[in-house]
Structure formats: C-alpha cells, structure tokens
Coordinates of C-alpha atoms in Angstrom, one line a residue:
M339 CA 9.4 0.0 36.2
K340 CA 6.3 -1.9 37.2
K341 CA 6.2 -0.2 40.6
I342 CA 6.5 3.3 39.2
S343 CA 4.0 2.7 36.5
L344 CA 1.4 2.0 39.1
I345 CA 1.3 5.6 40.4
F346 CA -0.6 6.8 37.4
L347 CA -4.4 6.9 37.2
M348 CA -6.9 6.1 34.4
A349 CA -7.9 8.9 32.1
S350 CA -11.2 7.1 31.3
V351 CA -13.7 8.6 33.7
G352 CA -15.6 5.3 33.8
G353 CA -12.4 3.5 34.8
L354 CA -12.2 5.6 38.0
S355 CA -14.1 4.5 41.1
C356 CA -14.6 7.1 43.8
K357 CA -11.9 5.5 45.9
K358 CA -9.4 5.8 43.0
V359 CA -10.3 9.4 42.5
L360 CA -9.8 10.4 46.1
D361 CA -7.0 8.1 47.2
V362 CA -4.4 9.1 44.5
Q363 CA -1.4 7.7 46.4
S364 CA -2.8 4.2 47.2
Y365 CA -1.0 2.3 44.4
S366 CA 2.6 2.6 45.5
S367 CA 4.9 3.9 48.1
I368 CA 6.5 6.0 45.4
T369 CA 4.4 9.1 44.8
D370 CA 4.0 11.1 41.6
A371 CA 5.9 13.8 43.4
T372 CA 9.0 11.7 43.8
A373 CA 8.8 9.6 40.7
F374 CA 10.6 12.4 38.8
A375 CA 13.1 13.3 41.7
T376 CA 16.0 11.8 39.9
A377 CA 17.0 11.1 36.3
D378 CA 16.9 7.4 36.9
R379 CA 13.4 7.6 38.3
A380 CA 12.3 9.8 35.4
L381 CA 13.5 7.1 33.0
L382 CA 11.6 4.5 34.9
A383 CA 8.5 6.6 34.7
L384 CA 8.9 6.7 30.9
N385 CA 9.3 2.9 30.8
G386 CA 6.1 2.8 32.8
V387 CA 4.3 4.5 29.9
Y388 CA 5.6 2.0 27.4
D389 CA 4.6 -0.8 29.9
A390 CA 1.1 0.6 29.9
A391 CA 1.1 0.5 26.1
Q392 CA 2.0 -3.2 26.3
S393 CA -0.6 -4.5 28.8
G394 CA -3.2 -3.8 31.3
G395 CA -6.0 -5.4 33.3
Y396 CA -8.9 -7.3 31.8
N397 CA -12.6 -7.6 32.8
G398 CA -12.0 -6.1 36.3
G399 CA -9.4 -8.7 37.2
T400 CA -5.7 -8.8 37.6
E401 CA -5.0 -11.0 34.6
K402 CA -2.7 -9.1 32.1
R403 CA -3.7 -9.0 28.5
G404 CA -2.2 -7.1 25.7
Y405 CA -4.3 -4.0 25.8
P406 CA -3.9 -1.7 24.0
F407 CA -0.8 -2.5 21.9
G408 CA 0.9 -5.6 23.3
S409 CA -1.2 -7.8 21.1
A410 CA -4.9 -6.8 21.6
N411 CA -5.0 -4.2 18.8
I412 CA -3.7 -6.9 16.4
E413 CA -6.1 -9.6 17.5
Q414 CA -9.2 -7.4 17.8
E415 CA -8.7 -5.5 14.5
D416 CA -8.1 -8.6 12.5
V417 CA -11.1 -10.5 14.0
R418 CA -13.2 -7.5 13.1
G419 CA -12.4 -8.1 9.5
E420 CA -13.0 -11.0 7.1
D421 CA -9.5 -12.4 6.5
V422 CA -9.3 -14.5 9.7
I423 CA -11.7 -16.9 11.3
N424 CA -12.6 -16.9 15.0
V425 CA -12.4 -20.7 15.6
A426 CA -13.9 -21.0 19.1
A427 CA -15.9 -18.6 21.2
F428 CA -12.9 -16.5 22.4
Y429 CA -13.5 -13.5 20.0
Q430 CA -17.1 -14.3 19.2
A431 CA -18.6 -10.9 20.2
T432 CA -16.0 -9.1 18.0
Y433 CA -16.2 -11.6 15.2
Q434 CA -20.0 -11.7 15.0
V435 CA -20.4 -8.0 15.9
T436 CA -22.5 -8.4 19.0
H437 CA -20.6 -6.1 21.4
N438 CA -22.7 -4.1 23.9
P439 CA -21.6 -1.3 26.2
S440 CA -20.4 -3.8 28.9
S441 CA -18.6 -6.3 26.6
A442 CA -15.2 -7.1 28.2
N443 CA -13.1 -6.5 25.1
A444 CA -14.7 -3.3 24.1
V445 CA -14.3 -2.0 27.7
A446 CA -10.8 -3.2 28.1
L447 CA -9.5 -1.6 25.0
W448 CA -11.1 1.8 26.0
D449 CA -10.0 1.7 29.6
N450 CA -6.5 0.5 29.1
T451 CA -5.8 2.8 26.1
Y452 CA -7.0 5.9 28.2
G453 CA -5.0 4.5 31.1
M454 CA -1.8 4.6 28.9
I455 CA -2.7 8.0 27.7
N456 CA -3.0 9.4 31.2
K457 CA 0.3 7.8 32.2
A458 CA 1.8 9.6 29.3
N459 CA 0.1 12.9 30.4
V460 CA 1.3 12.5 34.0
A461 CA 4.8 11.7 32.7
I462 CA 4.9 14.7 30.4
E463 CA 4.0 17.0 33.4
G464 CA 6.8 15.3 35.4
F465 CA 9.4 15.6 32.7
R466 CA 8.7 19.3 32.3
N467 CA 9.0 19.9 36.1
A468 CA 12.2 17.8 36.2
A469 CA 13.7 20.0 33.5
T470 CA 12.7 23.2 35.4
S471 CA 14.3 21.8 38.6
G472 CA 17.5 20.7 36.8
V473 CA 16.9 16.9 37.3
L474 CA 16.8 16.5 33.6
T475 CA 18.4 18.5 30.8
S476 CA 16.0 20.3 28.6
A477 CA 17.0 18.0 25.7
V478 CA 16.3 14.8 27.6
A479 CA 13.0 16.1 29.0
T480 CA 11.8 17.1 25.5
Q481 CA 12.8 13.8 24.0
Y482 CA 10.9 11.9 26.8
E483 CA 7.9 14.1 26.2
A484 CA 8.1 13.4 22.5
E485 CA 8.0 9.7 23.2
C486 CA 5.0 10.1 25.4
R487 CA 3.2 12.3 22.8
F488 CA 3.9 9.7 20.1
L489 CA 2.2 7.0 22.3
R490 CA -0.6 9.4 23.1
A491 CA -1.2 10.0 19.4
M492 CA -1.1 6.3 18.6
G493 CA -3.6 5.6 21.4
H494 CA -6.1 8.2 20.4
H495 CA -5.9 7.1 16.8
E496 CA -6.7 3.5 17.8
L497 CA -9.7 4.7 19.8
V498 CA -11.1 6.9 17.0
V499 CA -10.8 4.1 14.5
M500 CA -12.6 1.6 16.9
Y501 CA -15.2 3.8 18.5
A502 CA -16.0 6.6 15.9
R503 CA -17.0 6.9 12.3
P504 CA -14.1 7.4 9.9
Y505 CA -12.7 10.8 9.0
L506 CA -13.8 10.4 5.4
D507 CA -17.4 10.2 6.5
G508 CA -18.3 13.9 6.4
N509 CA -14.7 15.2 6.4
G510 CA -14.3 14.6 10.1
S511 CA -17.8 15.9 11.1
Q512 CA -18.9 12.8 13.0
L513 CA -18.5 12.5 16.8
G514 CA -15.0 11.5 17.8
V515 CA -13.5 10.3 21.2
P516 CA -12.4 12.4 24.1
Y517 CA -8.8 13.7 23.5
R518 CA -7.0 13.6 26.9
D519 CA -4.0 15.7 26.9
V520 CA -4.0 16.9 30.5
A521 CA -2.8 14.8 33.5
N522 CA -5.7 13.4 35.5
T523 CA -4.5 12.8 39.1
S524 CA -7.2 14.2 41.3
G525 CA -11.0 14.4 41.8
S526 CA -11.0 18.0 40.5
A527 CA -9.5 16.8 37.3
V528 CA -12.2 14.2 36.9
E529 CA -14.8 16.8 37.4
Q530 CA -13.2 18.9 34.7
L531 CA -13.4 15.9 32.3
R532 CA -17.1 15.8 33.0
T533 CA -17.6 19.2 31.4
I534 CA -15.9 18.3 28.0
P535 CA -18.2 16.7 25.4
R536 CA -17.0 14.4 22.7
P537 CA -15.2 16.4 20.0
K538 CA -15.6 15.9 16.3
V539 CA -13.4 13.4 14.5
S540 CA -11.6 16.3 12.8
E541 CA -10.6 17.7 16.1
D542 CA -9.2 14.4 17.2
Y543 CA -7.1 14.2 14.0
Q544 CA -5.9 17.8 14.4
K545 CA -4.6 17.0 17.9
I546 CA -3.1 13.6 16.8
L547 CA -1.1 15.4 14.1
T548 CA 0.0 18.2 16.5
D549 CA 1.3 15.5 18.8
L550 CA 3.1 13.7 16.0
D551 CA 4.6 16.9 14.6
F552 CA 6.1 17.5 18.0
A553 CA 7.3 13.9 18.2
E554 CA 9.0 14.1 14.8
A555 CA 10.8 17.3 15.7
N556 CA 12.1 16.0 19.0
L557 CA 12.6 12.2 18.7
P558 CA 16.0 10.8 18.0
T559 CA 16.8 9.6 14.5
G560 CA 17.6 6.1 15.7
T561 CA 19.3 3.2 14.0
A562 CA 17.4 0.5 12.2
G563 CA 17.9 -3.0 13.5
T564 CA 18.7 -2.0 17.1
A565 CA 16.4 -3.2 19.9
V566 CA 16.1 0.1 21.7
N567 CA 15.2 1.9 18.5
T568 CA 12.5 -0.6 17.7
Y569 CA 10.6 -0.6 21.0
R570 CA 11.2 3.1 21.7
A571 CA 9.8 5.8 19.4
T572 CA 12.0 7.4 16.8
K573 CA 11.7 10.1 14.2
A574 CA 10.9 7.5 11.6
A575 CA 8.1 6.1 13.7
A576 CA 6.5 9.4 14.1
I577 CA 6.6 10.1 10.4
A578 CA 5.3 6.7 9.5
L579 CA 2.4 7.1 11.9
K580 CA 1.6 10.5 10.4
M581 CA 1.5 8.8 7.0
R582 CA -1.1 6.3 8.4
V583 CA -3.2 9.1 9.9
K584 CA -3.2 11.2 6.8
L585 CA -4.2 8.1 4.7
H586 CA -7.2 7.8 6.9
M587 CA -8.0 11.5 6.3
G588 CA -7.7 11.0 2.5
D589 CA -4.9 13.6 2.5
Y590 CA -2.9 11.8 -0.2
A591 CA -0.7 14.8 -0.9
G592 CA 0.2 14.9 2.8
V593 CA 1.0 11.2 2.8
I594 CA 3.4 11.7 -0.1
L595 CA 5.0 14.7 1.6
E596 CA 5.7 12.6 4.7
G597 CA 6.6 9.4 2.8
N598 CA 9.3 11.2 0.8
K599 CA 11.1 11.8 4.1
L600 CA 11.5 8.0 4.5
V601 CA 11.6 6.7 0.9
P602 CA 14.1 7.6 -1.7
A603 CA 13.0 8.5 -5.2
T604 CA 14.3 5.2 -6.6
A605 CA 15.2 1.8 -5.4
P606 CA 17.0 0.5 -3.3
Y607 CA 14.5 1.9 -0.8
I608 CA 16.5 2.6 2.4
S609 CA 15.2 5.3 4.6
P610 CA 17.6 8.3 4.8
I611 CA 16.3 8.7 8.4
G612 CA 17.5 5.8 10.5
G613 CA 18.3 3.3 7.6
W614 CA 15.0 1.3 7.8
T615 CA 14.5 -0.9 4.8
L616 CA 12.8 -4.2 3.8
T617 CA 14.3 -7.5 4.8
A618 CA 15.4 -9.7 2.0
T619 CA 12.7 -12.3 2.6
P620 CA 9.1 -11.8 3.8
D621 CA 9.7 -13.7 7.0
G622 CA 12.6 -11.4 8.0
P623 CA 10.6 -9.2 10.3
F624 CA 9.4 -12.3 12.3
N625 CA 12.6 -14.5 12.6
A626 CA 14.4 -13.0 15.6
T627 CA 15.4 -15.3 18.4
G628 CA 13.2 -15.2 21.4
G629 CA 10.6 -13.0 19.7
S630 CA 12.6 -9.8 19.7
N631 CA 11.6 -8.7 16.2
N632 CA 14.1 -5.9 15.7
S633 CA 15.0 -6.3 12.1
K634 CA 15.8 -3.2 9.9
E635 CA 12.2 -3.4 8.7
N636 CA 10.5 -3.1 12.1
I637 CA 10.2 0.6 12.7
F638 CA 8.2 0.3 15.9
S639 CA 7.1 -2.6 18.0
I640 CA 5.7 -3.2 21.4
K641 CA 8.1 -5.3 23.5
N642 CA 7.1 -8.5 25.1
D643 CA 9.6 -10.9 26.7
A644 CA 10.0 -13.7 29.1
N645 CA 10.2 -11.3 32.1
D646 CA 7.3 -9.1 31.1
A647 CA 4.9 -11.1 29.0
I648 CA 1.2 -11.0 28.5
S649 CA -1.0 -13.9 29.5
V650 CA -1.6 -17.0 27.4
N651 CA -5.1 -15.5 26.8
G652 CA -3.6 -12.6 25.0
S653 CA -0.3 -13.6 23.5
L654 CA 0.2 -13.4 19.7
A655 CA 1.7 -16.9 19.4
G656 CA -1.0 -18.4 21.7
Q657 CA -3.9 -16.9 19.8
F658 CA -2.8 -17.2 16.2
G659 CA -0.5 -20.2 16.5
P660 CA -1.6 -23.8 15.8
A661 CA -2.2 -26.1 18.7
N662 CA 0.2 -28.8 17.4
L663 CA 3.1 -26.3 17.7
G664 CA 2.2 -25.0 21.1
G665 CA -0.4 -22.3 20.4
R666 CA -4.1 -22.3 21.2
G667 CA -5.3 -22.3 17.6
L668 CA -8.0 -19.7 18.3
V669 CA -7.6 -17.5 15.2
A670 CA -7.2 -19.1 11.8
I671 CA -6.6 -17.7 8.4
S672 CA -9.8 -17.4 6.3
P673 CA -10.2 -19.0 2.9
I674 CA -11.6 -15.6 1.8
I675 CA -8.0 -14.3 1.6
W676 CA -6.2 -17.6 1.2
N677 CA -8.2 -18.6 -1.9
N678 CA -8.1 -15.1 -3.4
S679 CA -7.0 -15.4 -7.0
G680 CA -5.0 -12.2 -6.7
W681 CA -2.6 -13.9 -4.2
K682 CA -0.3 -16.1 -6.3
C683 CA -0.2 -19.7 -5.3
D684 CA 3.6 -19.8 -5.3
D685 CA 4.0 -16.7 -3.2
K686 CA 6.6 -17.4 -0.6
R687 CA 4.6 -15.9 2.1
R688 CA 2.2 -18.9 1.9
T689 CA 4.9 -21.2 3.1
L690 CA 7.2 -19.0 5.2
L691 CA 4.5 -17.3 7.2
Y692 CA 1.7 -19.9 7.3
T693 CA 1.2 -23.6 8.0
S694 CA -1.6 -26.2 8.1
G695 CA -2.1 -26.9 11.8
T696 CA -4.5 -27.9 14.5
N697 CA -7.0 -25.4 15.5
N698 CA -8.7 -25.1 18.9
I699 CA -11.6 -27.4 18.0
N700 CA -9.2 -30.1 16.7
G701 CA -9.8 -29.4 13.1
T702 CA -7.2 -28.5 10.5
S703 CA -6.8 -24.8 9.5
I704 CA -4.3 -22.6 7.9
M705 CA -2.6 -20.6 10.7
T706 CA 0.1 -18.0 10.9
I707 CA 3.6 -18.6 12.2
K708 CA 4.5 -15.0 12.2
Y709 CA 4.6 -15.4 16.0
K710 CA 6.7 -18.2 17.2
D711 CA 7.4 -17.8 20.9
F712 CA 4.9 -20.3 22.3
T713 CA 6.8 -20.8 25.5
T714 CA 7.6 -17.4 27.0
K715 CA 5.1 -15.3 24.8
G716 CA 7.9 -13.0 23.9
D717 CA 7.0 -12.1 20.4
W718 CA 7.1 -8.3 20.0
A719 CA 3.9 -6.9 18.7
P720 CA 4.7 -5.2 15.3
Q721 CA 3.0 -1.9 14.9
I722 CA 4.9 -0.1 12.1
R723 CA 7.0 -1.8 9.4
Y724 CA 8.8 -0.3 6.5
A725 CA 6.5 -2.4 4.3
E726 CA 3.6 -0.3 5.5
V727 CA 5.5 2.9 4.7
L728 CA 6.0 1.7 1.1
L729 CA 2.5 0.5 0.5
T730 CA 0.9 3.6 2.1
L731 CA 3.0 5.8 -0.1
A732 CA 2.2 3.6 -3.1
E733 CA -1.5 4.1 -2.5
A734 CA -1.2 7.8 -2.2
E735 CA 0.8 8.1 -5.3
A736 CA -1.6 5.9 -7.2
R737 CA -4.6 8.0 -6.1
Q738 CA -3.0 11.3 -6.8
A739 CA -1.8 10.4 -10.3
A740 CA -3.9 11.2 -13.4
G741 CA -3.1 7.7 -14.9
V742 CA -1.2 4.6 -13.8
S743 CA 1.7 5.8 -11.6
Q744 CA 5.1 4.3 -12.3
R745 CA 6.2 5.2 -8.8
A746 CA 3.3 3.5 -7.3
V747 CA 4.0 0.4 -9.3
D748 CA 7.6 0.4 -8.2
L749 CA 6.7 0.8 -4.6
V750 CA 4.2 -2.1 -4.5
N751 CA 6.6 -4.2 -6.4
A752 CA 9.3 -3.6 -3.7
V753 CA 7.1 -5.4 -1.2
R754 CA 5.5 -7.9 -3.5
N755 CA 8.5 -9.0 -5.5
R756 CA 10.5 -10.3 -2.5
A757 CA 7.7 -12.9 -2.0
L758 CA 7.3 -13.9 -5.7
A759 CA 8.7 -17.1 -6.9
N760 CA 9.4 -15.6 -10.3
P761 CA 9.7 -11.8 -9.9
A762 CA 11.3 -11.4 -13.3
T763 CA 8.1 -12.5 -15.1
D764 CA 5.4 -11.9 -12.4
A765 CA 6.3 -8.3 -11.3
Y766 CA 3.8 -5.6 -12.0
T767 CA 4.3 -3.1 -14.8
T768 CA 2.2 -0.1 -15.7
A769 CA 0.7 -2.2 -18.5
S770 CA -0.6 -4.6 -15.8
F771 CA -3.4 -2.1 -15.0
T772 CA -6.1 -0.7 -17.2
D773 CA -6.3 2.5 -15.1
K774 CA -5.5 3.9 -11.8
V775 CA -8.5 2.3 -10.1
A776 CA -7.1 -1.1 -11.0
L777 CA -3.7 -0.2 -9.5
V778 CA -5.3 1.1 -6.2
K779 CA -7.2 -2.2 -6.0
A780 CA -4.0 -4.1 -6.4
I781 CA -2.3 -2.1 -3.7
L782 CA -5.3 -2.6 -1.3
L783 CA -5.1 -6.4 -1.9
E784 CA -1.4 -6.3 -1.3
R785 CA -2.0 -4.7 2.1
R786 CA -4.4 -7.4 3.0
I787 CA -1.8 -10.1 2.1
E788 CA 1.3 -8.4 3.5
F789 CA -0.3 -7.5 6.9
L790 CA -2.5 -10.5 7.4
A791 CA -2.5 -11.3 11.2
E792 CA -0.9 -8.0 12.0
G793 CA -4.0 -6.0 12.9
K794 CA -4.2 -3.7 9.9
R795 CA -7.4 -5.0 8.3
W796 CA -10.0 -3.1 10.3
G797 CA -8.3 0.3 9.8
D798 CA -8.6 -0.2 6.1
I799 CA -12.2 -1.4 6.3
S800 CA -13.0 1.6 8.4
R801 CA -11.4 4.3 6.1
L802 CA -12.5 2.7 2.9
S803 CA -16.1 2.3 4.1
G804 CA -16.2 5.9 5.2
E805 CA -14.9 7.0 1.9
N806 CA -18.0 5.5 0.3
N807 CA -16.2 5.1 -3.1
P808 CA -17.7 2.2 -5.0
N809 CA -14.4 1.3 -6.5
Y810 CA -12.7 0.5 -3.1
S811 CA -15.3 0.5 -0.3
P812 CA -16.2 -2.8 1.3
G813 CA -19.5 -1.2 2.2
G814 CA -19.2 -2.0 5.9
V815 CA -18.2 -5.2 7.7
P816 CA -17.6 -7.8 5.0
A817 CA -19.3 -11.2 4.8
K818 CA -17.2 -13.8 6.6
A819 CA -16.8 -17.5 7.2
S820 CA -19.0 -18.8 9.9
N821 CA -17.7 -18.6 13.5
G822 CA -15.9 -21.9 14.2
T823 CA -15.5 -23.0 10.6
Q824 CA -12.9 -25.7 10.3
G825 CA -11.4 -28.3 7.9
A826 CA -8.6 -28.4 5.4
S827 CA -11.1 -28.7 2.5
I828 CA -12.1 -25.0 2.6
Y829 CA -8.6 -24.0 1.6
N830 CA -7.9 -24.1 -2.1
C831 CA -5.6 -21.5 -3.6
G832 CA -7.3 -19.9 -6.5
G833 CA -10.6 -21.8 -5.7
T834 CA -13.9 -20.4 -4.5
F835 CA -15.4 -20.0 -1.1
T836 CA -18.8 -18.7 -0.2
P837 CA -18.9 -16.7 3.0
T838 CA -21.7 -17.9 5.3
Q839 CA -21.9 -15.1 7.9
A840 CA -23.7 -12.1 6.4
A841 CA -22.1 -8.7 5.8
I842 CA -23.2 -5.7 7.9
P843 CA -23.7 -2.5 6.0
Y844 CA -21.7 0.6 6.9
S845 CA -25.0 2.4 7.9
D846 CA -25.6 -0.2 10.6
Y847 CA -24.9 1.1 14.1
R848 CA -22.7 -2.0 14.9
F849 CA -20.0 -0.8 12.5
I850 CA -18.5 1.1 15.4
W851 CA -18.1 -0.1 19.0
P852 CA -20.1 1.2 21.9
I853 CA -18.7 3.6 24.4
P854 CA -18.4 1.6 27.7
A855 CA -21.4 1.8 30.0
D856 CA -19.3 2.9 32.9
E857 CA -17.9 5.9 30.9
I858 CA -21.5 7.0 30.1
T859 CA -22.7 6.5 33.7
Q860 CA -19.9 8.5 35.3
N861 CA -19.5 11.0 32.5
P862 CA -23.0 11.8 31.2
I863 CA -21.8 14.5 28.9
I864 CA -20.1 11.8 26.8
V865 CA -23.0 10.6 24.6
Q866 CA -23.3 7.0 23.5
N867 CA -22.9 5.9 19.9
P868 CA -26.3 5.6 18.2
G869 CA -28.0 2.3 18.5
Y870 CA -26.4 1.1 21.8

C-alpha cells in the first residue's frame, strides 16, 4: 500500500518542484499505468488514498505527522479555539494566531490535504479505466470512486474552513480554495492549474455536495461496529458529512432532510442505514483495545495502528495525553470550558474522559484520556460520530422551529442524558428554555462539551462568526487562557476564570490562515488572503 501510494503527485502547485513535475515516475518502480492493471493493485491504490488521508510529510522532511486527518485536523482545530490550552510552544503559532505564509503547520495542512485530493483524483481516473478494460466490474469501480470522492469532499471542506471565510459571510461570496477534481500527473496539468483562479466559497460548497451526493448513491450501506465500515467510507458517512456541510451553509431544512435518513422520528435512535447508534456510556467510542475505535457510534474514523502510526509529534495520545501516563502533555483542557456552569459537575464525562495529570512543563492540568494508546500511537482519529449526527440535527430542528422544538430537546437529551448522573431529574424539557434562542445556545454548549479534544471547535467558531448573529456568534477567535498556563488551581467546576489572551475579532485578517507562500509563488493566479 505504501509503495503504490507513492506514485501520486501533489495537487498543490506550490508543493511541486520542477523535478517532481517533470519526473512523474521517480517515486516507485510501479507506475500509474500499472497500478490499476489488476484488481488487487486497484484495491491497493484505494488504500493509498486512505493512507494519504492519515499522514504525510512535515516541514519538508520525512517525518510522518497526521496531516490531514490522522490527527492534525483534530489538534489544529481544537488549538485554534478556546477550550484547550497550548501548554508548551508546540502549537504556539496556531494558539496565538501568529501564522504566516511559511508557517510549518499551515503549509503542511494545505500541501498534504491537496496531496490526498490528487491521489483520489488519480485513483478515480484509474478505476474508470480499469472498469473499461474489464479489470474491475463497473460496480466495484464505482464504489471505489465514491470512496475517493467522499475523501475529496472532506478534504476540500477542511481547507475551506481553515483558509477561507465561512459560507454564511455573504452567502458564499467570499474567496474559497481551489477545488481540484482532475488528476494532476504532468507538467501540462500543472500549467492548466495556473490558469484557474480561486473560486467563491459557494462554488466550493456546490462541488463538495456534488461529490457527497455521488458518494451517498454509490457507497455501501455498511454495518455499524465493524472495523472496515469505520475506516472506509459508507453511505451513512456521506450523509453525515452532508449534514455538517449544510450546517455550515445555514441550510437547516437541508440538514433535517439528510438527518432524517439516519435518525428515526423517536427514540431509541438507531440509524436505519447501517445501524449506527450511541454507545451506552460516553466513553464507549474511545474504549476499544489497541485504539481501534470501531464502536457502533463511530461512523467514520481514520485508522492508525502499530504498523502504520504517525510520529510521537503528531499522535493523539501523545499530544493530548498526560505525561504521567505516557503522553507528552502538550494540549490541556482549558478552565474556560471546564469551569463552565452549563457543564454539570457530576457529568460522567468529567471522570470517564478526563483526568488530572502532568503536563509538558511539569505542572498539573486537566487532560483528556479519550486517546489511550501511548505506546503504539494506534488510536483511530474520530471524524464522524453518531453523537454529531444527533446534535447537528437537534440544532437544525431548533433553528427551524417557531418556538422551543420538542424534537430538538429529545435529540440533545439523547447525547446529554447518557452522561448525566441523574437524568431523571436533570434532563432537559421544553420548559427548560425560555425560547428557541436559549435552546440553540444549550445545543451549541453541548457540542463543545461532547466533542472536546475531537477537533470540532474551530468549525463551529468559523460558521457562527460568519453568521454574525449576536445570539450565537463568538465574534471571532475567543479570548483564551495564556499560552503555557498551568496549575490545578485554575480548575474549579462552576467557578470563574478570566481569560488572559485577548480575543481576535472576526474582521481581523488573522481569523483565516494564509495561503502558503510556495503556492502563491508558483501559482500567481491564486491570490493571497488579505493581510498576509
């Protein structure tokens, strides 16, 4: 799988040196013409696309890190928000919002995501040719293409969230990111890319949804709780990702339409497609042996394991885990969320998923134990859980309703109640909320709590800031705890905490990341984000 995956080239123009453009067969003795010559090789090529989603090079070196989805999107998106603390200097540029066009993390995410996207495009072309020649049946080739288009859509959505203004800022009228949907395997292909300017955000979203519609129509139904249907895309994964995309667009009716495919009208909530459902306890999605988190709740995850793990500098357990348990203690939970009065002090997630441990500068912090494989770095990177499906649908239902939506209350309760010590008395009712605004706020807080240390925070900050609704918008990058803050005394459930790192308003150019300098240099038609 590793060998065949190396034949594919980067789709980021800046990621291509002249030698890489001209010498397209230098990476492996297996060429792109023979990679699809047999059914077995075609499957290995598909595995190469998933491998590219897991990890790639970093800072021009050979060290593997989890870009784009093996861990990096989780780490970077959480550190961009306010609910974790960057303990040491590891994520300082992200945490303190000081990236420039040459910053290693901003460049690595761009280059490796486009690298994965181009591998998907090369594979799609190969699968189509293999079907024409009879190497693959039409059904198998179409399924493989659907898997690649799912990953292509997920990659482009990650890029537009990180490097562009959100859809809700001007209904998609802001500059988006290049949408690469043609294989780039030659110098002439690179030259063609240099003639295509940045599209609008709305155009990116249209193509993302087109890819996901194809994926939904052609992916297998799958079976919840099986490994292969967790780390390979299924119909439910495509639908759930469409829900996320439409939530970013403010298309709440569209979210409901998609969500109703996966969520029955009443509890128990078990997806009629694939059987995905919540685990009985909030730690269920994170308790698999050896990090293989394939519970019935985990709809799609990126696979890591002992034989194909990212480096210690990128692993989830290493970055988030306390030093006294074998992690590096680099990312701690922030008292901003830990002390939030809306998070009940007897919530089971506080003890099942977090612990007081040693951080990287020998202080004591609250740290997550969602990721436990400190030895082999094999924790799968959770990308889509059924809990997200339920909370996304709950938010859409709450926003669409004239008053306080009973269905939205039921959906948020499904996620929240399993963590409550006393659900019989502490569960929400419609009477818990004075109006729909209060309900939406409760759902947004529940998302922060449920997906803490899972990389969902920046996506919410982005879309809500772009919405510019005073009821929900954080107004930009929220105020944070100071970089390196440590000490057990700052954690006090229900207590107060005053952030010491100032907020950055949405209007500030630093709200979005810069396009990498190499991309701008080698592809001048791609204009830089203002301010950089």
